[in-house]
Amino acid sequence: MNNFGVIEVASTKTKNAPGWAYVPDNGPNPSAAAFPTSRKNRAARNTAALGLSDLSARQDAKVRKDLEALDKEPSTRDVAIPARSGRGQTKHTPNVRKILQSQKTFANHLDDWIAFQAVSRDNPQATAPWAPPAPASASAATAAAANNLKRSTSSSHKAKPKPKPKQSTPATQKPGPPPQPTATPDTSMPDAPPPPPLPASEPRLTLATSYPPDGSILPPYNRPPPQSHPGDADPLLVSRRVPFPTDDELRALMTAPPLSYLDARAAAAAAVAGGAYPERKFCEVCGYWGRVKCGKCGGRVCALDCLETHREECLRRYGL
Amino acid sequence: MAPARKSRSAGPPPPSRTLILDNGASTIKAGFVTADGTDEPPRVIPNCIARDRHRKTYVASELDKCKDFGEIAVRRPVEKGFIVNWEAEKEIWDREFFDDKAPLRCDPSDSRLVLTEQPNALPALQSHCDQMVFEEYGFASYYRGVGAAFNAYHDVQEIFRTPREPNAIVEIPAEVMLVVDSGYSHTTVTPVLQGRPLQSAIRRLDIGGKLLTNYLTRLISLRHFDMRNDTYVVNEMKEAACYVSLDFNGDLEKTWKGTRGERREPYLTGGGIAKDYVLPDSHTRFKGVVRDYDPSASSKARKLAAGGPASSEDVLTLRNERFVVPEILFNPSDIGMRQPGLADLVMQSLYALPMGLWPGMLANILVVGGNAKFDNFIQRLQTEVMERVPDDCIVRVALPADPITSTWTGAAGFAKHEHVERLAVTKQEYEEYGATWVARKFAAGLGVD
């Protein structure tokens, strides 16, 4: 329900905590995606979700509040650290004293870090204290991931061997075995080195004499190749092989800097697969499939019994 | 504090003992590794300060003495997998490792510390950690690394039961593996290549044991008793009774009571799913017990409630709560969370890698962390991952003997490996080059040989 186009104005509740910082607001806020509390983000998500789901702003806010409650530490009422008389006050270094006295929570630290990122984006020379991974590299990595993803979703499920642009270094490749009969014999490309076979035990076309090809990072495959089979040359039976990453690629992977905390959070399924499965709806009372909507509030229940239980407490108006 | 050392060109000799701390949000896994290789299993210590309803306070392993967990309040120094509150953490560490009567007494000036951390930490928290280790405790040598990556220092193929020759050389660290770490605060997927975590492909799902417990608490409070102040009891219930369903639709069907007036057979008999959980009453019984569902008990209880003497025990019948709760690890959208399920999380991590590495990763998926103890967890993960990858790929998912201490045992293997000498930082180096240098060295990791 779109609630007749009326979208709830966000509350003005702000977080009042130690460790606050002024953040220059230019560009999308990464924390909002992970911990969606800002009103800007709420508005953005509403426009995106309209039409697809029937969540109103109110219901959306309720789901979010529920999730926040679920994520909270259970029963953290203030438990004081027991005082002990046995140990005398030792002297701490200034750093240690500062750390021990800090009452910041993880959310405070995260906000600090985001603020620091924003500042370092604006004037890079002021970024002395910490050396976080350069945002450029992190975004490049995610972009590469997205690119990789797009490629694989656009192509069919069977992985097709794609010639990697990085592999165009024939000078360093050793000559290797003579060109093998490939699945498509009409397009002969004699200069290209044969791609290394998959390590999985499956029928393969080439003799696996060396795997990976010039493997200085991963040790070579030195077991005997699987037995040849009369159907090996059959273009219908042949397995597709993906090129093994080159040493340069592996080296780049192994020395890549860590992503930031927010970048490492997995993206929503809908954004990845393009067409995610629809959300499953459950009965709010007993947990079976939510097959019936309450006419008053739109909540889901399974059958009459549960509907009656639900109605006893149903106070909300539909769509609100 | 460590005595001042004379600077020698070769540096001090490596310390004789290594204290290995897998400092989780829920429990600390701690133990020593010595050069001569006498291995003891790690101690599992609750990483919390708790106060029960009689206002008695328990710190860390003192919690074993606590009997009545009703309405217990718990304070945890670790948030989201990272040590945030050092005031509380120091108290716990002091009691467990550094006091005179500590159960795992440790002399930092003659020990090396290997500390695990969660991936993608905030730099400020990492530097706090380094400063505390060197400036407060003064460990002679120290390494802090991504916890999941330590699992590569197991004999991984033994866990996977790979057939091989009896005297084959065990590769340590393992060449290629994918570690799924499902802990208290979150679940991460870490591809590991020869002991090095592939940082750009680490992905996180913000669902962990804590969220599952909270969800079960909510369900029970809605349907049975209000247990919102008894999360500790609910957690025990979750560990004892919950399982991952291999046939979600079928199980849900069996636990449905039906439309009005309908008397469905599987519901009345329990359908093999319903279980009775006897709650602790904190007088005679201090631990809950799982029992098979007794259909006659429920009607008897109703009769008793109408007239006769009150029943001596509180019994809670768990039906679909048993599998709906772990299900949200695989379908976070069930509770409205906009994150992918565990299998999709694995796939997202793989998409960040070149496709040539996929077969190796998929054939070596290791699941660690407390949530892996749910029944059928690895079977479900294996089925779901298999649905998502090409037919040619072999998918193997395995569970170590003890998924909770697996990272610790891996780190123990690491402490005996030559890698530790390359990575560890001495106190002397810290004092000479400073915290930033140490942070950079740990972030760079092993690099490439």
PDB file of C-alpha atoms in Angstrom, chain B residues 178-365:
ATOM      1  CA  LEU B 178      36.870 -21.416   2.117  1.00  0.00           C
ATOM      2  CA  VAL B 179      36.093 -20.850   5.777  1.00  0.00           C
ATOM      3  CA  VAL B 180      32.556 -20.096   6.886  1.00  0.00           C
ATOM      4  CA  ASP B 181      32.673 -18.745  10.420  1.00  0.00           C
ATOM      5  CA  SER B 182      29.265 -18.469  12.024  1.00  0.00           C
ATOM      6  CA  GLY B 183      29.672 -17.017  15.455  1.00  0.00           C
ATOM      7  CA  TYR B 184      27.863 -15.053  18.096  1.00  0.00           C
ATOM      8  CA  SER B 185      27.725 -11.663  16.371  1.00  0.00           C
ATOM      9  CA  HIS B 186      27.851 -12.441  12.692  1.00  0.00           C
ATOM     10  CA  THR B 187      28.713 -14.935   9.993  1.00  0.00           C
ATOM     11  CA  THR B 188      31.670 -14.402   7.691  1.00  0.00           C
ATOM     12  CA  VAL B 189      32.937 -16.147   4.594  1.00  0.00           C
ATOM     13  CA  THR B 190      36.699 -16.048   4.141  1.00  0.00           C
ATOM     14  CA  PRO B 191      38.533 -17.579   1.192  1.00  0.00           C
ATOM     15  CA  VAL B 192      42.021 -18.627   2.268  1.00  0.00           C
ATOM     16  CA  LEU B 193      44.895 -19.300  -0.100  1.00  0.00           C
ATOM     17  CA  GLN B 194      47.912 -20.892   1.561  1.00  0.00           C
ATOM     18  CA  GLY B 195      47.073 -19.400   4.898  1.00  0.00           C
ATOM     19  CA  ARG B 196      46.509 -15.919   3.539  1.00  0.00           C
ATOM     20  CA  PRO B 197      42.967 -14.618   3.706  1.00  0.00           C
ATOM     21  CA  LEU B 198      41.850 -13.116   0.401  1.00  0.00           C
ATOM     22  CA  GLN B 199      40.741  -9.851   1.922  1.00  0.00           C
ATOM     23  CA  SER B 200      38.872  -8.456  -1.046  1.00  0.00           C
ATOM     24  CA  ALA B 201      36.523 -11.444  -1.092  1.00  0.00           C
ATOM     25  CA  ILE B 202      35.580 -11.608   2.593  1.00  0.00           C
ATOM     26  CA  ARG B 203      31.848 -11.117   3.045  1.00  0.00           C
ATOM     27  CA  ARG B 204      29.776 -10.759   6.176  1.00  0.00           C
ATOM     28  CA  LEU B 205      26.194 -11.563   7.088  1.00  0.00           C
ATOM     29  CA  ASP B 206      24.996  -9.770  10.208  1.00  0.00           C
ATOM     30  CA  ILE B 207      23.286 -12.809  11.674  1.00  0.00           C
ATOM     31  CA  GLY B 208      24.850 -14.706  14.502  1.00  0.00           C
ATOM     32  CA  GLY B 209      23.916 -16.743  17.516  1.00  0.00           C
ATOM     33  CA  LYS B 210      22.849 -13.661  19.416  1.00  0.00           C
ATOM     34  CA  LEU B 211      20.257 -12.709  16.849  1.00  0.00           C
ATOM     35  CA  LEU B 212      18.959 -16.268  16.673  1.00  0.00           C
ATOM     36  CA  THR B 213      18.566 -16.369  20.452  1.00  0.00           C
ATOM     37  CA  ASN B 214      16.785 -13.039  20.442  1.00  0.00           C
ATOM     38  CA  TYR B 215      14.465 -14.278  17.733  1.00  0.00           C
ATOM     39  CA  LEU B 216      13.640 -17.438  19.637  1.00  0.00           C
ATOM     40  CA  THR B 217      13.024 -15.315  22.724  1.00  0.00           C
ATOM     41  CA  ARG B 218      10.574 -13.227  20.784  1.00  0.00           C
ATOM     42  CA  LEU B 219       8.727 -16.227  19.390  1.00  0.00           C
ATOM     43  CA  ILE B 220       8.408 -17.879  22.801  1.00  0.00           C
ATOM     44  CA  SER B 221       7.344 -14.669  24.466  1.00  0.00           C
ATOM     45  CA  LEU B 222       4.616 -14.268  21.869  1.00  0.00           C
ATOM     46  CA  ARG B 223       3.370 -17.830  22.028  1.00  0.00           C
ATOM     47  CA  HIS B 224       4.137 -19.183  25.508  1.00  0.00           C
ATOM     48  CA  PHE B 225       5.733 -17.375  28.426  1.00  0.00           C
ATOM     49  CA  ASP B 226       7.428 -14.054  28.626  1.00  0.00           C
ATOM     50  CA  MET B 227      11.094 -14.967  28.571  1.00  0.00           C
ATOM     51  CA  ARG B 228      12.505 -11.624  27.571  1.00  0.00           C
ATOM     52  CA  ASN B 229      14.598 -11.410  30.716  1.00  0.00           C
ATOM     53  CA  ASP B 230      15.755 -14.990  30.507  1.00  0.00           C
ATOM     54  CA  THR B 231      17.819 -14.929  27.359  1.00  0.00           C
ATOM     55  CA  TYR B 232      20.399 -17.160  28.944  1.00  0.00           C
ATOM     56  CA  VAL B 233      17.808 -19.886  29.423  1.00  0.00           C
ATOM     57  CA  VAL B 234      16.517 -19.380  25.909  1.00  0.00           C
ATOM     58  CA  ASN B 235      20.042 -19.712  24.574  1.00  0.00           C
ATOM     59  CA  GLU B 236      20.386 -23.091  26.256  1.00  0.00           C
ATOM     60  CA  MET B 237      17.069 -24.051  24.780  1.00  0.00           C
ATOM     61  CA  LYS B 238      18.238 -23.003  21.339  1.00  0.00           C
ATOM     62  CA  GLU B 239      21.410 -25.032  21.630  1.00  0.00           C
ATOM     63  CA  ALA B 240      19.547 -28.072  22.850  1.00  0.00           C
ATOM     64  CA  ALA B 241      16.507 -28.129  20.634  1.00  0.00           C
ATOM     65  CA  CYS B 242      16.987 -26.175  17.410  1.00  0.00           C
ATOM     66  CA  TYR B 243      18.011 -27.775  14.147  1.00  0.00           C
ATOM     67  CA  VAL B 244      18.328 -26.814  10.506  1.00  0.00           C
ATOM     68  CA  SER B 245      15.524 -28.222   8.454  1.00  0.00           C
ATOM     69  CA  LEU B 246      16.321 -30.106   5.278  1.00  0.00           C
ATOM     70  CA  ASP B 247      12.688 -29.994   4.164  1.00  0.00           C
ATOM     71  CA  PHE B 248      11.354 -26.704   5.383  1.00  0.00           C
ATOM     72  CA  ASN B 249       7.952 -26.879   3.705  1.00  0.00           C
ATOM     73  CA  GLY B 250       7.343 -30.417   4.884  1.00  0.00           C
ATOM     74  CA  ASP B 251       8.373 -29.692   8.452  1.00  0.00           C
ATOM     75  CA  LEU B 252       6.246 -26.578   8.555  1.00  0.00           C
ATOM     76  CA  GLU B 253       3.291 -28.587   7.310  1.00  0.00           C
ATOM     77  CA  LYS B 254       3.794 -31.170  10.053  1.00  0.00           C
ATOM     78  CA  THR B 255       3.775 -28.590  12.804  1.00  0.00           C
ATOM     79  CA  TRP B 256       0.655 -26.749  11.692  1.00  0.00           C
ATOM     80  CA  LYS B 257      -2.328 -27.163  13.920  1.00  0.00           C
ATOM     81  CA  GLY B 258      -4.712 -26.770  10.993  1.00  0.00           C
ATOM     82  CA  THR B 259      -7.817 -24.775  10.397  1.00  0.00           C
ATOM     83  CA  ARG B 260     -10.477 -24.465  13.055  1.00  0.00           C
ATOM     84  CA  GLY B 261     -11.803 -27.756  14.328  1.00  0.00           C
ATOM     85  CA  GLU B 262      -9.410 -29.737  12.222  1.00  0.00           C
ATOM     86  CA  ARG B 263      -7.468 -32.361  14.129  1.00  0.00           C
ATOM     87  CA  ARG B 264      -4.371 -33.008  12.132  1.00  0.00           C
ATOM     88  CA  GLU B 265      -2.598 -36.230  12.900  1.00  0.00           C
ATOM     89  CA  PRO B 266       1.019 -34.972  12.759  1.00  0.00           C
ATOM     90  CA  TYR B 267       0.128 -32.061  14.999  1.00  0.00           C
ATOM     91  CA  LEU B 268      -1.460 -34.209  17.671  1.00  0.00           C
ATOM     92  CA  THR B 269       1.319 -36.772  17.743  1.00  0.00           C
ATOM     93  CA  GLY B 270       4.057 -34.204  17.328  1.00  0.00           C
ATOM     94  CA  GLY B 271       5.042 -35.467  13.888  1.00  0.00           C
ATOM     95  CA  GLY B 272       8.524 -36.333  15.118  1.00  0.00           C
ATOM     96  CA  ILE B 273       9.307 -32.646  15.401  1.00  0.00           C
ATOM     97  CA  ALA B 274       7.555 -31.364  18.485  1.00  0.00           C
ATOM     98  CA  LYS B 275       9.645 -31.566  21.648  1.00  0.00           C
ATOM     99  CA  ASP B 276       8.871 -30.711  25.222  1.00  0.00           C
ATOM    100  CA  TYR B 277      11.361 -28.489  26.941  1.00  0.00           C
ATOM    101  CA  VAL B 278      11.258 -28.565  30.723  1.00  0.00           C
ATOM    102  CA  LEU B 279      12.279 -25.160  31.988  1.00  0.00           C
ATOM    103  CA  PRO B 280      14.615 -24.846  34.948  1.00  0.00           C
ATOM    104  CA  ASP B 281      12.727 -23.838  38.064  1.00  0.00           C
ATOM    105  CA  SER B 282      15.897 -22.704  39.882  1.00  0.00           C
ATOM    106  CA  HIS B 283      15.021 -24.704  42.999  1.00  0.00           C
ATOM    107  CA  THR B 284      15.473 -28.321  42.101  1.00  0.00           C
ATOM    108  CA  ARG B 285      16.339 -28.123  38.446  1.00  0.00           C
ATOM    109  CA  PHE B 286      18.962 -25.703  37.171  1.00  0.00           C
ATOM    110  CA  LYS B 287      19.227 -26.872  33.619  1.00  0.00           C
ATOM    111  CA  GLY B 288      16.472 -27.279  31.095  1.00  0.00           C
ATOM    112  CA  VAL B 289      15.811 -30.707  29.658  1.00  0.00           C
ATOM    113  CA  VAL B 290      14.571 -31.669  26.207  1.00  0.00           C
ATOM    114  CA  ARG B 291      12.016 -34.451  26.133  1.00  0.00           C
ATOM    115  CA  ASP B 292      10.084 -36.146  23.424  1.00  0.00           C
ATOM    116  CA  TYR B 293       6.687 -34.654  22.948  1.00  0.00           C
ATOM    117  CA  ASP B 294       4.078 -36.340  25.075  1.00  0.00           C
ATOM    118  CA  PRO B 295       0.622 -35.771  23.599  1.00  0.00           C
ATOM    119  CA  SER B 296      -1.150 -36.930  26.736  1.00  0.00           C
ATOM    120  CA  ALA B 297       0.759 -34.472  28.910  1.00  0.00           C
ATOM    121  CA  SER B 298      -0.762 -31.424  27.368  1.00  0.00           C
ATOM    122  CA  SER B 299      -4.331 -32.530  28.004  1.00  0.00           C
ATOM    123  CA  LYS B 300      -3.404 -33.634  31.498  1.00  0.00           C
ATOM    124  CA  ALA B 301      -1.871 -30.284  32.198  1.00  0.00           C
ATOM    125  CA  ARG B 302      -5.021 -28.587  31.050  1.00  0.00           C
ATOM    126  CA  LYS B 303      -7.107 -30.698  33.387  1.00  0.00           C
ATOM    127  CA  LEU B 304      -4.768 -29.938  36.240  1.00  0.00           C
ATOM    128  CA  ALA B 305      -4.932 -26.256  35.515  1.00  0.00           C
ATOM    129  CA  ALA B 306      -8.701 -26.430  35.685  1.00  0.00           C
ATOM    130  CA  GLY B 307      -8.853 -28.045  39.098  1.00  0.00           C
ATOM    131  CA  GLY B 308      -6.169 -30.193  40.680  1.00  0.00           C
ATOM    132  CA  PRO B 309      -2.808 -29.211  42.161  1.00  0.00           C
ATOM    133  CA  ALA B 310      -0.479 -27.176  39.995  1.00  0.00           C
ATOM    134  CA  SER B 311       2.003 -29.099  37.939  1.00  0.00           C
ATOM    135  CA  SER B 312       5.472 -29.153  39.425  1.00  0.00           C
ATOM    136  CA  GLU B 313       7.261 -28.332  36.212  1.00  0.00           C
ATOM    137  CA  ASP B 314       6.945 -25.757  33.470  1.00  0.00           C
ATOM    138  CA  VAL B 315       6.880 -27.506  30.166  1.00  0.00           C
ATOM    139  CA  LEU B 316       7.136 -25.665  26.909  1.00  0.00           C
ATOM    140  CA  THR B 317       6.249 -27.416  23.687  1.00  0.00           C
ATOM    141  CA  LEU B 318       8.515 -26.392  20.840  1.00  0.00           C
ATOM    142  CA  ARG B 319       7.164 -27.038  17.394  1.00  0.00           C
ATOM    143  CA  ASN B 320       8.134 -24.959  14.395  1.00  0.00           C
ATOM    144  CA  GLU B 321      10.319 -22.794  16.644  1.00  0.00           C
ATOM    145  CA  ARG B 322      12.820 -25.617  16.449  1.00  0.00           C
ATOM    146  CA  PHE B 323      13.696 -25.071  12.808  1.00  0.00           C
ATOM    147  CA  VAL B 324      12.325 -21.628  11.977  1.00  0.00           C
ATOM    148  CA  VAL B 325      15.030 -20.005  14.092  1.00  0.00           C
ATOM    149  CA  PRO B 326      18.150 -21.402  12.368  1.00  0.00           C
ATOM    150  CA  GLU B 327      16.310 -21.007   9.082  1.00  0.00           C
ATOM    151  CA  ILE B 328      16.936 -17.261   9.103  1.00  0.00           C
ATOM    152  CA  LEU B 329      20.629 -17.924   8.553  1.00  0.00           C
ATOM    153  CA  PHE B 330      19.662 -19.321   5.193  1.00  0.00           C
ATOM    154  CA  ASN B 331      16.755 -16.954   4.503  1.00  0.00           C
ATOM    155  CA  PRO B 332      17.282 -13.635   6.275  1.00  0.00           C
ATOM    156  CA  SER B 333      14.345 -12.195   4.353  1.00  0.00           C
ATOM    157  CA  ASP B 334      12.046 -14.247   6.582  1.00  0.00           C
ATOM    158  CA  ILE B 335      12.472 -11.600   9.247  1.00  0.00           C
ATOM    159  CA  GLY B 336      12.619  -8.777   6.726  1.00  0.00           C
ATOM    160  CA  MET B 337      16.385  -8.498   6.670  1.00  0.00           C
ATOM    161  CA  ARG B 338      17.800  -7.285   3.406  1.00  0.00           C
ATOM    162  CA  GLN B 339      20.793  -9.556   3.234  1.00  0.00           C
ATOM    163  CA  PRO B 340      21.510 -12.743   1.311  1.00  0.00           C
ATOM    164  CA  GLY B 341      21.278 -16.184   2.861  1.00  0.00           C
ATOM    165  CA  LEU B 342      24.355 -18.191   3.740  1.00  0.00           C
ATOM    166  CA  ALA B 343      24.646 -19.952   0.381  1.00  0.00           C
ATOM    167  CA  ASP B 344      24.296 -16.673  -1.477  1.00  0.00           C
ATOM    168  CA  LEU B 345      26.901 -15.216   0.845  1.00  0.00           C
ATOM    169  CA  VAL B 346      29.323 -17.928  -0.243  1.00  0.00           C
ATOM    170  CA  MET B 347      28.499 -17.168  -3.852  1.00  0.00           C
ATOM    171  CA  GLN B 348      29.028 -13.430  -3.382  1.00  0.00           C
ATOM    172  CA  SER B 349      32.425 -14.145  -1.957  1.00  0.00           C
ATOM    173  CA  LEU B 350      33.258 -16.424  -4.899  1.00  0.00           C
ATOM    174  CA  TYR B 351      32.138 -13.810  -7.411  1.00  0.00           C
ATOM    175  CA  ALA B 352      34.892 -11.570  -6.102  1.00  0.00           C
ATOM    176  CA  LEU B 353      37.453 -14.217  -7.080  1.00  0.00           C
ATOM    177  CA  PRO B 354      38.667 -15.358 -10.484  1.00  0.00           C
ATOM    178  CA  MET B 355      36.612 -18.298 -11.652  1.00  0.00           C
ATOM    179  CA  GLY B 356      39.666 -20.520 -11.850  1.00  0.00           C
ATOM    180  CA  LEU B 357      39.755 -20.634  -8.059  1.00  0.00           C
ATOM    181  CA  TRP B 358      36.141 -21.704  -7.678  1.00  0.00           C
ATOM    182  CA  PRO B 359      36.616 -25.472  -7.940  1.00  0.00           C
ATOM    183  CA  GLY B 360      39.251 -25.484  -5.238  1.00  0.00           C
ATOM    184  CA  MET B 361      37.227 -23.280  -2.932  1.00  0.00           C
ATOM    185  CA  LEU B 362      33.999 -25.194  -3.429  1.00  0.00           C
ATOM    186  CA  ALA B 363      35.613 -28.522  -2.733  1.00  0.00           C
ATOM    187  CA  ASN B 364      37.041 -27.282   0.578  1.00  0.00           C
ATOM    188  CA  ILE B 365      34.360 -25.418   2.514  1.00  0.00           C
TER     189      ILE B 365
END
